[in-house]
Short mmCIF file of C-alpha atoms in Angstrom, two decimals:
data_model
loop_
_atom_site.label_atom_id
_atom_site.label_comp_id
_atom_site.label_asym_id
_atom_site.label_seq_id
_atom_site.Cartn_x
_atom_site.Cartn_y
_atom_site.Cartn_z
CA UNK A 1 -10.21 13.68 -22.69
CA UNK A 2 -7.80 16.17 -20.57
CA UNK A 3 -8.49 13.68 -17.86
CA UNK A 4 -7.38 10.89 -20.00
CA UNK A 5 -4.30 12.90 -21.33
CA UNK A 6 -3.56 13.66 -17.01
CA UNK A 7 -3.60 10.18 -16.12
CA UNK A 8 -1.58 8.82 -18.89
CA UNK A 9 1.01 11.66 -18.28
CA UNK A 10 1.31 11.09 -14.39
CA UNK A 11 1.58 7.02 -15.23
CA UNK A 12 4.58 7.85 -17.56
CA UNK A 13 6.26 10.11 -15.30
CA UNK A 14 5.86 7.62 -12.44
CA UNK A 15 7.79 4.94 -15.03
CA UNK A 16 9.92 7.38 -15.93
CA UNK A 17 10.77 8.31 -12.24
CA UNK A 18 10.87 4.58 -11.24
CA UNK A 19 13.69 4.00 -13.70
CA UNK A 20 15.37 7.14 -12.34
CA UNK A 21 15.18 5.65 -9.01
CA UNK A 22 16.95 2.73 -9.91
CA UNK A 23 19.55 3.95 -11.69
CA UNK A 24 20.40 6.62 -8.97
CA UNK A 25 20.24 3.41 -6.17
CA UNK A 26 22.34 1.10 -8.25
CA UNK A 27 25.25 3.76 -10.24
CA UNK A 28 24.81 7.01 -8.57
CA UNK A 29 24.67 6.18 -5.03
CA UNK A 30 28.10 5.79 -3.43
CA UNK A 31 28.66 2.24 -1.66
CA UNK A 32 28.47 2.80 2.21
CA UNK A 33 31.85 1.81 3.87
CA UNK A 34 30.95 -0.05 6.69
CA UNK A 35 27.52 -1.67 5.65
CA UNK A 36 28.99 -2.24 1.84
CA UNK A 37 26.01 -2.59 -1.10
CA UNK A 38 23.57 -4.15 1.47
CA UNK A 39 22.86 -0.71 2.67
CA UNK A 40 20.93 -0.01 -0.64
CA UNK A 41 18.45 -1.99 0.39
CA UNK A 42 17.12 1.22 3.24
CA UNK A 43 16.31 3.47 -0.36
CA UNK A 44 13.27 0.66 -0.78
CA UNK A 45 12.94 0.01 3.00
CA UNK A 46 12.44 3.64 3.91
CA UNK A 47 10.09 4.89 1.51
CA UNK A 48 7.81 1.89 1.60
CA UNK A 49 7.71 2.81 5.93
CA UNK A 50 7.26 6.37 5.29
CA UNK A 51 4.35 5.03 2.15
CA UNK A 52 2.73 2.23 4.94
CA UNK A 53 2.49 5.65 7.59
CA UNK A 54 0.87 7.86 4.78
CA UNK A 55 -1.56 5.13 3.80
CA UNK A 56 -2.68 4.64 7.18
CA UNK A 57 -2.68 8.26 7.99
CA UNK A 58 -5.39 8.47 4.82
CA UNK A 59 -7.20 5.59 6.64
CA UNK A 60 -7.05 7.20 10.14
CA UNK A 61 -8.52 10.47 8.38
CA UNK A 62 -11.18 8.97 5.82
CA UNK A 63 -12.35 6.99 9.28
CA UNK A 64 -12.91 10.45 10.85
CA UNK A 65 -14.90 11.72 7.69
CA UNK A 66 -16.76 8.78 7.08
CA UNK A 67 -18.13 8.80 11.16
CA UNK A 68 -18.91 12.32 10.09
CA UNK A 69 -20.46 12.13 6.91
CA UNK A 70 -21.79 8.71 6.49
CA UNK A 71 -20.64 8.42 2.97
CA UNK A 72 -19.61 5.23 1.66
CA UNK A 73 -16.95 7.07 -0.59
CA UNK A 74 -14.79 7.33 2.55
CA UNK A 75 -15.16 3.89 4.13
CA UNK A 76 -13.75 2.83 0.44
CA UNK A 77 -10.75 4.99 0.64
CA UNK A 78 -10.34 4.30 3.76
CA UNK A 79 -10.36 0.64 3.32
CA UNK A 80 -8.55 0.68 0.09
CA UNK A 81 -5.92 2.85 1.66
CA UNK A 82 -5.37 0.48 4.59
CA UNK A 83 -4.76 -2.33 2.28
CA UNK A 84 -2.03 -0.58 0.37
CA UNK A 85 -0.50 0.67 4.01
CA UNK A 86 -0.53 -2.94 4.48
CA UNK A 87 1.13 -4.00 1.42
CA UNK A 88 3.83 -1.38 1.82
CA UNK A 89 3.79 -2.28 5.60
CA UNK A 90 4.51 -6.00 4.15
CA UNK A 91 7.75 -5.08 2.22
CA UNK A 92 9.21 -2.93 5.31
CA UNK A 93 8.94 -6.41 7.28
CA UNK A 94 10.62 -8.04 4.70
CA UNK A 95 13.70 -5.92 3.69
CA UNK A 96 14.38 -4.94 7.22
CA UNK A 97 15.63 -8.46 8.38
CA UNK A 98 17.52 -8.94 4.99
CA UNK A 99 19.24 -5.61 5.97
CA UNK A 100 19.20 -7.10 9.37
CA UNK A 101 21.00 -10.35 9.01
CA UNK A 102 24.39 -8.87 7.46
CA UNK A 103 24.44 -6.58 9.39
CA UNK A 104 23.01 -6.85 12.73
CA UNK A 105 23.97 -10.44 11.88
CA UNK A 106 20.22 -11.39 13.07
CA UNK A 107 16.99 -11.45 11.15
CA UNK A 108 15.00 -10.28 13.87
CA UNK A 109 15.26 -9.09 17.39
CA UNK A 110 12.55 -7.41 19.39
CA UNK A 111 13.90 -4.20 19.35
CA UNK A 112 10.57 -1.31 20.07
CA UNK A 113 10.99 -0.64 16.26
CA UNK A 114 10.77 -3.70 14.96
CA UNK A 115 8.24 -4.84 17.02
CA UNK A 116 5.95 -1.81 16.88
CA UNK A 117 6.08 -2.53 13.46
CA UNK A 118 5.29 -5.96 13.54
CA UNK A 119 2.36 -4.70 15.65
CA UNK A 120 1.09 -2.19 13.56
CA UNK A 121 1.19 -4.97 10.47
CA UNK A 122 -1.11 -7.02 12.65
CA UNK A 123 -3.39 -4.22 13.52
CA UNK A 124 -4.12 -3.57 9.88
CA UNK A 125 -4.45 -6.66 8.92
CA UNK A 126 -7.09 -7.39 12.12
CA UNK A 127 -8.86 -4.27 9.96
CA UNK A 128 -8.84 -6.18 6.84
CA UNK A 129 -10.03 -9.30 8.12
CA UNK A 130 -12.67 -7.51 10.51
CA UNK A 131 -14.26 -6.24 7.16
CA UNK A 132 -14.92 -10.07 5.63
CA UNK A 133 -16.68 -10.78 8.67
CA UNK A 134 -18.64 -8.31 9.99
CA UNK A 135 -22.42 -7.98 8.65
CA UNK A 136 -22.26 -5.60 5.76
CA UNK A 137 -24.61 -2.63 8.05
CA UNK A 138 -22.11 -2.42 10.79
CA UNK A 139 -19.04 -3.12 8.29
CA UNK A 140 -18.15 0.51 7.87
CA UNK A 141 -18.99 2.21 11.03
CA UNK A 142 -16.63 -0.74 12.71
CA UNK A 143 -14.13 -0.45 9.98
CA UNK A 144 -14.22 3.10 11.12
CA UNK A 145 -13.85 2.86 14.55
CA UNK A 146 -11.39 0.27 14.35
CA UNK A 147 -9.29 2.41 11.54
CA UNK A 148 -9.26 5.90 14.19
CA UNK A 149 -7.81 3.58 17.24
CA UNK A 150 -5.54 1.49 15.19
CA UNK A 151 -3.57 4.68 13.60
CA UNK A 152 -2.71 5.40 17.59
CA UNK A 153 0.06 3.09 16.93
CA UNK A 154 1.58 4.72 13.84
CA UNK A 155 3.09 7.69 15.49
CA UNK A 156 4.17 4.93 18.59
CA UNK A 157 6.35 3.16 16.04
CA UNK A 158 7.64 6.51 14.33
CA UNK A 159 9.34 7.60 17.31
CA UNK A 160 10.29 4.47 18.78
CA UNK A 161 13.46 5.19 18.10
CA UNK A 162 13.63 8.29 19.74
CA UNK A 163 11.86 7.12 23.07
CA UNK A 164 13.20 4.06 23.65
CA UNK A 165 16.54 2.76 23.25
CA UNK A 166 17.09 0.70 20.46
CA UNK A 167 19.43 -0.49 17.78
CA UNK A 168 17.60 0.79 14.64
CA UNK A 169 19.14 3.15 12.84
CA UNK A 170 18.17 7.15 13.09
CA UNK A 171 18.49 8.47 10.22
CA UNK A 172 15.54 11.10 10.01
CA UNK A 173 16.30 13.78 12.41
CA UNK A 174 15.26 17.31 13.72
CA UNK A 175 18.69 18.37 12.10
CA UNK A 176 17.83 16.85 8.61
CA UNK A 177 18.97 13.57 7.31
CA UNK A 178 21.87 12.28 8.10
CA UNK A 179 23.71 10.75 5.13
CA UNK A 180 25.67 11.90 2.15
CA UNK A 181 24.53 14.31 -0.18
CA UNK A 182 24.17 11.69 -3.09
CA UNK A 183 22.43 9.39 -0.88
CA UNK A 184 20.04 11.98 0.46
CA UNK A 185 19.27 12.81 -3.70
CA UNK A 186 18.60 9.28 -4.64
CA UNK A 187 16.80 8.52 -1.24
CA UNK A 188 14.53 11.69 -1.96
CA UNK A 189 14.37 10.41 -5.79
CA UNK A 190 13.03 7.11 -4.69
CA UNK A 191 10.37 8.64 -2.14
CA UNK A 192 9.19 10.48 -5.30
CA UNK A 193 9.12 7.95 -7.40
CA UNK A 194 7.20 5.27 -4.86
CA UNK A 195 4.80 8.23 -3.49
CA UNK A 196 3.85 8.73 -7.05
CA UNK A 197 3.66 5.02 -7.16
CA UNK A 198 1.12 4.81 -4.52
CA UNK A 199 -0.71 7.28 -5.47
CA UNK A 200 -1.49 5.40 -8.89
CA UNK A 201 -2.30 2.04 -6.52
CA UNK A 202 -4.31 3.87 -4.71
CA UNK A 203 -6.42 5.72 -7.62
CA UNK A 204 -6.34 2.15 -9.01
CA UNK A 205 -7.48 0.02 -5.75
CA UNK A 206 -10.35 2.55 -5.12
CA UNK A 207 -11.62 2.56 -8.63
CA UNK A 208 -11.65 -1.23 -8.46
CA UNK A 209 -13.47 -1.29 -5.64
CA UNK A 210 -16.43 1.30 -6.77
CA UNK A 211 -16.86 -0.88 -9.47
CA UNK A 212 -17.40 -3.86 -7.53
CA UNK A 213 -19.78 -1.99 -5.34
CA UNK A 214 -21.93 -1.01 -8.27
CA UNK A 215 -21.61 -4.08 -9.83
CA UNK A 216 -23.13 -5.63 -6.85
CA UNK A 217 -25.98 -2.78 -6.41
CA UNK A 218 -26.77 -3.55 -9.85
CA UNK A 219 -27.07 -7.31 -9.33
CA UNK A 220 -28.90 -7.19 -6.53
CA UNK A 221 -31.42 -4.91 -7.78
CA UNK A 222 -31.52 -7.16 -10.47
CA UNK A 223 -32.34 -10.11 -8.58
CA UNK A 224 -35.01 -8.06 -6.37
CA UNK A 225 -36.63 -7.62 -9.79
CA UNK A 226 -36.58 -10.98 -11.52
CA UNK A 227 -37.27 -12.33 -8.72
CA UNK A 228 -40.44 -11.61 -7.94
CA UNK B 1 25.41 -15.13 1.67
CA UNK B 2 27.56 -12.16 0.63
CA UNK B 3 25.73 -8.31 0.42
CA UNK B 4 25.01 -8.71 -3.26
CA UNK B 5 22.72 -11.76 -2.73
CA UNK B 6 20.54 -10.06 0.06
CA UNK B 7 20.45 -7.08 -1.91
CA UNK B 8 19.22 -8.99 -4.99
CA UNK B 9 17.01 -11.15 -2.57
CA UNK B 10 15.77 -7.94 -1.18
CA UNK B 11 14.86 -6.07 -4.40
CA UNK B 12 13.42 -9.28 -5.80
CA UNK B 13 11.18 -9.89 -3.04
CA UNK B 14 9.96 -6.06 -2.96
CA UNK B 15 9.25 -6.47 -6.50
CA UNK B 16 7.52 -10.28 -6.48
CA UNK B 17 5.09 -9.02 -4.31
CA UNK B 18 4.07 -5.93 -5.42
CA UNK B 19 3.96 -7.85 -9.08
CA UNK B 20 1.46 -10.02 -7.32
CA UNK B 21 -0.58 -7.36 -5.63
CA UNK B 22 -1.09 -5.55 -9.76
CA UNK B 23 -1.90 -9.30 -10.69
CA UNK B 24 -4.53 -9.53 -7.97
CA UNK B 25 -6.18 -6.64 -8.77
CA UNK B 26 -6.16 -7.41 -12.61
CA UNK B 27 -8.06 -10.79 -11.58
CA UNK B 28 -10.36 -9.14 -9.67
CA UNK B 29 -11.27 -6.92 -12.33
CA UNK B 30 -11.37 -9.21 -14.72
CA UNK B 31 -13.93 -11.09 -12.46
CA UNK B 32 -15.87 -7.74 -12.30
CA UNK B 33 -15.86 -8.17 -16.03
CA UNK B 34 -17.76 -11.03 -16.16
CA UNK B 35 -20.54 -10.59 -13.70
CA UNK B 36 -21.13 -7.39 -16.02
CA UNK B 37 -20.98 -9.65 -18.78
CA UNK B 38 -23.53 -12.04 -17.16
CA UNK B 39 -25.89 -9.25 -15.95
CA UNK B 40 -25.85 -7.32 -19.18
CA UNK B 41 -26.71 -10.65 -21.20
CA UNK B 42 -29.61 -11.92 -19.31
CA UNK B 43 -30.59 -8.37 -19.58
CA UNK B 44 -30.65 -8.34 -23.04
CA UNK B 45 -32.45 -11.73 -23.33
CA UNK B 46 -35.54 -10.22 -21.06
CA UNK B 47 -35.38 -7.12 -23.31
CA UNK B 48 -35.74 -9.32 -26.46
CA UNK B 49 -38.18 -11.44 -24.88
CA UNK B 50 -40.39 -8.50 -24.18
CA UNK B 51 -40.00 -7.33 -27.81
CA UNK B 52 -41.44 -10.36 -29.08
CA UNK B 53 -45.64 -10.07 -29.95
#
């Protein structure tokens, strides 16, 4: 029941925060002079980067356990996690060129952070797809394998920026971040409010895919039985 | 294309497919649902088969 009243309570204050988000992105956040209101768009394109590293960082480490272990709870997490990294991984590949064209007045060019990115998207989606068809006793010790040497590339594409010359923006630093005050409040606002987010489609994704696990145990142990 | 339409097109997009992600997981619960359904029927028909003299 306290569980119950938990999960109901962090779903409302993950609405409640969304809304706040919005409203802080759209009326509280001043308009950047030189961008102009396309520059909004980097309070959704930031936090779902930052959510697609955290996701595969829970991958990377659920891998590690899983090798260690041998439990199938952390080849789920893992893989449930990696499919949320990738659906957040989806949305920083899409905003970024729609920031990109107004402003860089380009969709794309193959600048090291755009196309680490684009790299890492493929990587985790390789993982996906390497699940469906590998045979189901090698499918997590591969998925494992595969989910440790893929995450080498998320810390490549975080400091891309920094190592390479590029065109991308900088606006994480060792000195802090580098914007306004009211557009480092909503930007923090809106990583709440999607980290909360993902942390509900995460609960969610795994929970889903327990039950289809047991689901199948149960069927076929039901087979095994009726059948002979 | 002035800043307001990629903005819009930007924040629409973000939410389309996130909308579609929720709906895909709904489906495949739903699909879950029924192969409980299924199992937990033809269970009950052996159980009331086996109750029979």
């Amino acid at each position: 029941m306290t569980k119950r009243i938990f999960e109901i309570a962090f779903e409302v204050v993950t609405f409640l925060l969304m809304f706040a988000a919005i409203y802080a992105i759209f009326i509280y956040a001043p308009i950047e002079k030189t961008m102009g209101i396309v520059q909004k768009i980097f309070y959704l394109h930031v936090p779902a980067a930052f959510l697609a590293f955290s996701a595969f960082f829970i991958t990377f480490l659920a891998s590690i356990v899983y090798l260690y272990k041998k439990d199938q709870k952390w080849d789920v997490i893992a893989y449930c996690s990696a499919e949320v990294g990738v659906l957040f991984c989806t949305i920083v590949l899409i905003t970024g060129p729609i920031w990109a064209k107004p402003v860089w007045n380009v969709w794309w060019t193959w600048d090291p952070r755009l196309t680490t990115t684009l790299i890492l998207w493929f990587i985790y989606l390789a993982y996906l797809m390497l699940r469906g068809v590998v045979r189901e006793n090698q499918r997590a010790n591969l998925s494992a394998v595969f989910g440790i040497i893929g995450f080498a590339n998320v810390p490549i594409t975080f400091f891309a920026i920094r190592l390479w010359r590029t065109i991308h923006p900088v606006i994480i630093t060792s000195e802090g971040i580098n914007i306004s005050k009211p557009m480092k409040y909503t930007l923090l606002l809106t990583f709440c409010a999607f980290f909360l987010f993902f942390l509900s489609l995460l609960k969610n994704r795994i929970k889903l895919e327990r039950l289809k696990i047991n689901t199948e145990n149960v069927k076929a142990v039901y087979e095994e039985i009726f059948s002979s | 294309m002035t800043g307001t339409l990629y903005l819009f097109s930007g924040f629409s997009i973000t939410w389309i497919i996130l909308f579609i992600y929720l709906f895909s997981m709904v489906k495949r619960q739903k699909s879950l649902e029924i192969q409980i359904e299924k199992i937990s029927s033809k269970l009950e028909k052996v159980q009331n088969s086996q109750a029979l003299p």
